Short mmCIF file of C-alpha atoms and ligand atoms in Angstrom, two decimals:
data_model
loop_
_atom_site.label_atom_id
_atom_site.label_comp_id
_atom_site.label_asym_id
_atom_site.label_seq_id
_atom_site.Cartn_x
_atom_site.Cartn_y
_atom_site.Cartn_z
CA UNK A 596 41.12 27.32 73.88
CA UNK A 597 39.55 26.46 70.35
CA UNK A 598 35.78 26.28 69.33
CA UNK A 599 36.78 24.57 66.27
CA UNK A 600 39.84 22.48 65.05
CA UNK A 601 39.53 21.07 61.22
CA UNK A 602 41.86 18.94 59.83
CA UNK A 603 42.39 18.05 56.30
CA UNK A 604 44.23 19.43 52.71
CA UNK A 605 44.45 23.25 51.90
CA UNK A 606 44.99 23.71 48.15
CA UNK A 607 45.69 26.89 46.31
CA UNK A 608 43.18 27.66 43.53
CA UNK A 609 43.21 28.49 40.33
CA UNK A 610 39.48 29.51 39.15
CA UNK A 611 38.53 30.47 35.67
CA UNK A 612 36.47 33.30 35.96
CA UNK A 613 35.33 33.79 32.22
CA UNK A 614 33.65 30.63 30.65
CA UNK A 615 35.58 31.16 27.14
CA UNK A 616 38.85 32.24 28.33
CA UNK A 617 41.92 30.76 29.90
CA UNK A 618 42.38 33.07 32.66
CA UNK A 619 42.45 32.18 36.05
CA UNK A 620 42.23 33.63 39.30
CA UNK A 621 44.45 32.48 42.27
CA UNK A 622 42.76 32.06 45.23
CA UNK A 623 42.74 29.36 48.05
CA UNK A 624 40.55 26.24 48.72
CA UNK A 625 40.53 23.04 50.19
CA UNK A 626 37.26 22.38 51.97
CA UNK A 627 38.06 22.06 55.67
CA UNK A 628 40.83 24.86 55.35
CA UNK A 629 37.59 26.85 54.15
CA UNK A 630 35.14 25.43 56.39
CA UNK A 631 37.59 26.64 59.24
CA UNK A 632 37.71 29.97 57.72
CA UNK A 633 34.07 30.40 57.18
CA UNK A 634 33.84 29.70 60.95
CA UNK A 635 36.20 32.41 61.76
CA UNK A 636 34.67 34.83 59.72
CA UNK A 637 31.17 33.98 61.70
CA UNK A 638 33.34 35.05 65.32
CA UNK A 639 34.25 30.95 65.92
CA UNK A 640 37.90 30.43 67.78
CA UNK A 641 39.72 28.07 65.37
CA UNK A 642 42.78 26.10 64.62
CA UNK A 643 43.52 24.02 61.62
CA UNK A 644 45.71 20.90 61.38
CA UNK A 645 47.40 20.39 58.17
CA UNK A 646 51.15 19.69 56.70
CA UNK A 647 52.32 22.29 53.74
CA UNK A 648 55.28 22.25 51.70
CA UNK A 649 57.97 24.75 52.41
CA UNK A 650 57.18 26.49 49.38
CA UNK A 651 55.75 30.07 48.17
CA UNK A 652 52.03 28.47 48.24
CA UNK A 653 52.80 27.26 52.07
CA UNK A 654 53.58 30.49 53.00
CA UNK A 655 50.83 32.07 51.51
CA UNK A 656 48.29 29.61 53.31
CA UNK A 657 50.04 30.54 56.95
CA UNK A 658 49.82 33.89 55.81
CA UNK A 659 46.00 33.79 55.01
CA UNK A 660 45.29 31.70 58.33
CA UNK A 661 47.17 34.36 60.55
CA UNK A 662 45.27 37.10 59.16
CA UNK A 663 41.83 35.26 59.30
CA UNK A 664 43.05 34.47 62.82
CA UNK A 665 43.38 30.86 62.59
CA UNK A 666 45.78 29.24 64.78
CA UNK A 667 48.59 27.36 62.63
CA UNK A 668 50.25 25.79 65.77
CA UNK A 669 49.68 22.64 64.66
CA UNK A 670 50.57 22.88 60.91
CA UNK A 671 53.67 20.91 59.51
CA UNK A 672 55.83 22.24 57.16
CA UNK A 673 57.58 19.60 55.16
CA UNK A 674 60.81 20.79 53.07
CA UNK A 675 60.00 17.42 50.41
CA UNK A 676 57.17 17.96 49.50
CA UNK A 677 54.56 20.62 47.70
CA UNK A 678 51.76 22.15 48.45
CA UNK A 679 48.67 20.98 46.45
CA UNK A 680 46.98 22.91 43.22
CA UNK A 681 43.51 22.97 41.76
CA UNK A 682 41.84 24.30 39.03
CA UNK A 683 37.97 25.58 39.04
CA UNK A 684 36.60 25.53 35.72
CA UNK A 685 33.39 26.38 34.89
CA UNK A 686 30.47 24.82 32.24
CA UNK A 687 27.00 24.65 31.25
CA UNK A 688 27.03 21.85 34.52
CA UNK A 689 28.45 24.02 36.93
CA UNK A 690 31.81 23.71 38.34
CA UNK A 691 34.63 21.37 37.67
CA UNK A 692 37.61 20.68 39.64
CA UNK A 693 41.02 19.29 38.09
CA UNK A 694 43.77 18.30 40.59
CA UNK A 695 47.76 18.47 40.91
CA UNK A 696 47.90 17.29 44.52
CA UNK A 697 49.16 13.77 44.57
CA UNK A 698 52.05 13.28 46.80
CA UNK A 699 51.26 16.42 48.05
CA UNK A 700 52.49 17.54 51.32
CA UNK A 701 49.09 16.91 53.32
CA UNK A 702 48.60 13.61 52.10
CA UNK A 703 51.83 12.48 53.94
CA UNK A 704 50.16 13.40 57.36
CA UNK A 705 50.09 10.40 59.83
CA UNK A 706 48.69 10.50 63.30
CA UNK A 707 52.65 11.39 64.52
CA UNK A 708 51.52 14.86 62.93
CA UNK A 709 48.92 15.13 65.40
CA UNK A 710 50.91 17.00 67.61
CA UNK A 711 50.84 20.39 70.33
CA UNK A 712 47.38 19.03 72.15
CA UNK A 713 45.94 21.51 69.64
CA UNK A 714 42.68 18.47 69.35
CA UNK A 715 42.30 18.45 72.99
CA UNK A 716 41.50 22.04 73.40
CA UNK A 717 38.54 21.95 70.89
CA UNK A 718 35.20 21.73 71.23
CA UNK A 719 34.44 20.45 67.62
CA UNK A 720 36.88 18.46 65.66
CA UNK A 721 35.95 18.64 61.67
CA UNK A 722 37.28 16.28 59.37
CA UNK A 723 35.80 15.27 55.68
CA UNK A 724 35.59 12.68 53.31
CA UNK A 725 38.23 14.87 51.17
CA UNK A 726 40.66 14.46 54.46
CA UNK A 727 40.20 10.57 54.79
CA UNK A 728 40.58 10.16 50.79
CA UNK A 729 43.99 11.78 49.88
CA UNK A 730 46.06 8.82 51.15
CA UNK A 731 46.04 6.15 53.98
CA UNK A 732 48.37 7.30 55.88
CA UNK A 733 46.14 11.00 55.94
CA UNK A 734 43.14 8.95 56.70
CA UNK A 735 44.63 6.98 59.23
CA UNK A 736 45.48 10.44 60.81
CA UNK A 737 41.65 11.15 60.56
CA UNK A 738 40.71 8.25 62.73
CA UNK A 739 43.07 9.10 65.15
CA UNK A 740 42.17 12.26 65.51
CA UNK A 741 38.58 11.75 65.87
CA UNK A 742 39.86 9.08 68.63
CA UNK A 743 42.23 11.96 70.46
CA UNK A 744 38.65 14.53 69.98
CA UNK A 745 36.65 11.75 72.02
CA UNK A 746 38.91 10.97 74.38
CA UNK A 747 39.57 14.52 75.31
CA UNK A 748 35.50 15.04 75.46
CA UNK A 749 35.21 16.93 72.38
CA UNK A 750 32.48 16.34 69.67
CA UNK A 751 33.19 15.28 65.94
CA UNK A 752 31.58 17.04 62.90
CA UNK A 753 31.86 15.16 59.35
CA UNK A 754 31.33 16.24 55.82
CA UNK A 755 30.94 13.40 53.62
CA UNK A 756 32.63 15.94 50.67
CA UNK A 757 32.74 12.55 48.30
CA UNK A 758 35.61 12.90 45.27
CA UNK A 759 35.62 10.08 43.55
CA UNK A 760 38.42 11.29 41.63
CA UNK A 761 40.30 10.68 45.09
CA UNK A 762 39.13 7.13 46.14
CA UNK A 763 36.99 4.40 44.62
CA UNK A 764 33.27 4.08 45.26
CA UNK A 765 33.68 1.03 47.49
CA UNK A 766 36.60 2.38 49.77
CA UNK A 767 34.87 5.41 49.86
CA UNK A 768 31.32 3.99 51.51
CA UNK A 769 33.21 1.45 53.88
CA UNK A 770 35.48 4.66 55.24
CA UNK A 771 32.51 7.13 55.20
CA UNK A 772 30.07 4.51 57.11
CA UNK A 773 32.82 3.99 59.72
CA UNK A 774 33.50 7.33 60.47
CA UNK A 775 29.76 8.39 60.20
CA UNK A 776 29.18 5.84 62.78
CA UNK A 777 31.92 7.84 64.89
CA UNK A 778 30.47 11.91 63.78
CA UNK A 779 28.65 13.08 66.66
CA UNK A 780 27.61 15.58 63.85
CA UNK A 781 27.22 14.14 59.66
CA UNK A 782 26.80 16.36 57.37
CA UNK A 783 26.01 14.72 53.78
CA UNK A 784 25.01 15.77 50.93
CA UNK A 785 22.04 14.46 48.69
CA UNK A 786 24.41 13.88 45.64
CA UNK A 787 27.17 12.48 47.56
CA UNK A 788 24.69 9.95 48.95
CA UNK A 789 23.20 9.45 45.96
CA UNK A 790 26.90 8.10 44.55
CA UNK A 791 27.16 5.87 47.61
CA UNK A 792 23.59 4.76 48.01
CA UNK A 793 22.32 4.60 44.70
CA UNK A 794 19.12 6.22 45.61
CA UNK A 795 17.91 9.40 45.64
CA UNK A 796 14.88 9.85 48.14
CA UNK A 797 16.01 11.84 51.24
CA UNK A 798 13.89 9.66 53.64
CA UNK A 799 15.25 6.45 52.45
CA UNK A 800 19.08 8.14 52.51
CA UNK A 801 18.47 9.16 56.06
CA UNK A 802 17.08 5.63 57.10
CA UNK A 803 19.86 3.97 55.28
CA UNK A 804 22.65 6.54 57.35
CA UNK A 805 20.20 5.30 60.76
CA UNK A 806 20.39 1.78 59.71
CA UNK A 807 24.28 2.25 59.07
CA UNK A 808 24.72 3.00 62.57
CA UNK A 809 24.92 6.63 62.52
CA UNK A 810 23.87 8.06 66.44
CA UNK A 811 24.65 11.47 66.10
CA UNK A 812 22.67 14.91 64.47
CA UNK A 813 22.42 14.47 60.83
CA UNK A 814 21.95 17.06 58.38
CA UNK A 815 21.41 15.87 54.99
CA UNK A 816 21.61 18.98 52.52
CA UNK A 817 19.65 18.79 49.36
CA UNK A 818 21.27 22.05 47.56
CA UNK A 819 18.80 24.16 46.56
CA UNK A 820 15.92 22.46 48.66
CA UNK A 821 17.34 23.22 51.33
CA UNK A 822 18.47 20.69 54.31
CA UNK A 823 16.67 18.27 56.71
CA UNK A 824 18.02 18.14 60.30
CA UNK A 825 17.84 14.62 61.82
CA UNK A 826 18.25 14.78 65.49
CA UNK A 827 17.50 10.87 66.21
CA UNK A 828 14.01 11.84 67.20
CA UNK A 829 12.54 14.21 64.56
CA UNK A 830 13.25 15.25 60.87
CA UNK A 831 12.81 18.61 60.52
CA UNK A 832 12.92 20.24 56.82
CA UNK A 833 14.90 23.65 56.55
CA UNK A 834 14.29 26.14 53.39
CA UNK A 835 17.69 27.18 51.12
CA UNK A 836 17.90 31.03 50.56
CA UNK A 837 17.75 31.82 46.88
CA UNK A 838 20.33 33.41 44.89
CA UNK A 839 21.80 34.13 41.53
CA UNK A 840 25.21 32.02 42.27
CA UNK A 841 28.28 32.69 40.33
CA UNK A 842 30.51 30.06 41.51
CA UNK A 843 29.44 27.68 44.03
CA UNK A 844 33.03 26.31 45.08
CA UNK A 845 33.45 26.02 48.59
CA UNK A 846 29.51 26.65 49.51
CA UNK A 847 29.38 23.31 51.52
CA UNK A 848 32.29 24.29 53.28
CA UNK A 849 30.84 27.98 54.22
CA UNK A 850 27.31 25.74 55.27
CA UNK A 851 29.54 23.38 57.70
CA UNK A 852 32.03 26.08 59.23
CA UNK A 853 28.99 28.29 60.02
CA UNK A 854 27.05 25.85 61.51
CA UNK A 855 29.54 24.62 63.96
CA UNK A 856 30.25 28.47 64.53
CA UNK A 857 26.79 28.95 65.63
CA UNK A 858 26.35 26.23 67.49
CA UNK A 859 28.99 27.24 69.77
CA UNK A 860 27.41 30.52 70.31
CA UNK A 861 24.82 28.82 71.42
CA UNK A 862 21.79 28.43 68.41
CA UNK A 863 19.38 25.56 68.39
CA UNK A 864 19.76 23.19 65.20
CA UNK A 865 17.10 24.83 63.32
CA UNK A 866 18.52 28.31 63.97
CA UNK A 867 22.06 27.27 62.93
CA UNK A 868 20.94 25.61 59.64
CA UNK A 869 18.82 28.43 58.71
CA UNK A 870 22.22 30.73 59.27
CA UNK A 871 24.42 28.66 57.67
CA UNK A 872 21.95 27.90 54.76
CA UNK A 873 22.31 32.15 54.29
CA UNK A 874 25.72 32.00 54.56
CA UNK A 875 26.67 29.34 51.81
CA UNK A 876 24.08 31.41 49.35
CA UNK A 877 25.83 34.35 50.38
CA UNK A 878 29.67 32.47 49.64
CA UNK A 879 28.22 31.63 46.24
CA UNK A 880 28.29 35.19 45.20
CA UNK A 881 31.51 35.94 43.92
CA UNK A 882 34.26 33.74 42.54
CA UNK A 883 36.79 31.18 44.58
CA UNK A 884 36.25 29.56 47.84
CA UNK A 885 37.84 31.64 50.15
CA UNK A 886 37.33 35.32 48.96
CA UNK A 887 33.35 35.47 49.23
CA UNK A 888 32.99 34.02 52.56
CA UNK A 889 30.22 36.20 54.30
CA UNK A 890 31.09 38.08 57.69
CA UNK A 891 28.36 37.68 60.32
CA UNK A 892 27.20 41.32 59.74
CA UNK A 893 26.51 40.36 55.95
CA UNK A 894 24.87 36.89 56.94
CA UNK A 895 22.31 38.54 59.78
CA UNK A 896 21.54 41.44 57.07
CA UNK A 897 20.79 38.96 54.59
CA UNK A 898 18.14 37.05 57.49
CA UNK A 899 16.65 40.57 58.29
CA UNK A 900 16.04 41.13 54.74
CA UNK A 901 14.43 37.68 54.21
CA UNK A 902 12.15 37.97 57.11
CA UNK A 903 14.04 34.66 58.28
O1 KDG B 1367 34.24 22.32 48.67
C1 KDG B 1367 35.17 23.10 47.86
C2 KDG B 1367 36.29 22.19 47.71
O2 KDG B 1367 36.41 20.98 46.85
C3 KDG B 1367 37.63 22.74 46.85
O3 KDG B 1367 38.08 23.87 47.77
C4 KDG B 1367 38.63 21.83 46.60
O4 KDG B 1367 39.30 21.15 48.79
C5 KDG B 1367 39.10 20.74 47.54
C6 KDG B 1367 38.67 19.66 46.93
O5 KDG B 1367 39.57 18.42 47.45
O6 KDG B 1367 37.92 19.13 45.92
#
């Protein structure tokens, strides 16, 4: 059985490692894949659901998940479509992504892609705004997966991960609202919510989420200001860890995966969020989404150092 099963699109990553040079380091990305690898590195039993191309990149991903101990029995290989790709460029305002993904194998997922009973064996199903934005059939697949998870007694975790290059803001708002109502755990970032609601006040944002019908636990991520846990009764702020970030790509995914892993290991929400904050901070110390994802020993070491 699995602690966490994630569903979405993996993307091969080409990451610019020197601001003024056209040199790119190949790595791996894709928000939900990053999250499930982060969870596996914290000791969770994980599986990933997606569709990759029958190409060198699809093969590299299968090798990566196998090496990380992430189950791939629900991964489909498509002979006619490619594995997606993105570039990360670093500038004065942080990182920016360029995508080559339209028509990718993952975007061709349909509810019929959900074979193998993998979701039925999970404690958490993890999905994101990106999983739903890549195509309408992938969006249908996410909602079908949510239904199956709930029917089997699993909990659903949703990261907002808003990417406005993938879908118009009005559709993003409507679909994310629908998914947020179905989620047992909703992980929005303040930046994403600001685009969806037009306001930048955390309390009003949490009110908007509750008024919109979200009934589960909400963890609002405030970047360097930490996060707020709203369990439906209380709102509890948790401070962030300060680090000198090199590349924040995948930090939110590391937060999600680490939080779910620690919940599966019995942590309270506050302890799990504190742990996830530390893991996410450590993941920004190297280039790329996957390579710098820390392992449990490093996170505990860091928490011990800060006395948190
Ligand atoms: O959170 C990091 C991801 O955004 C990155 O790995 C690429 O999945 C990606 C996307 O669609 O932006």
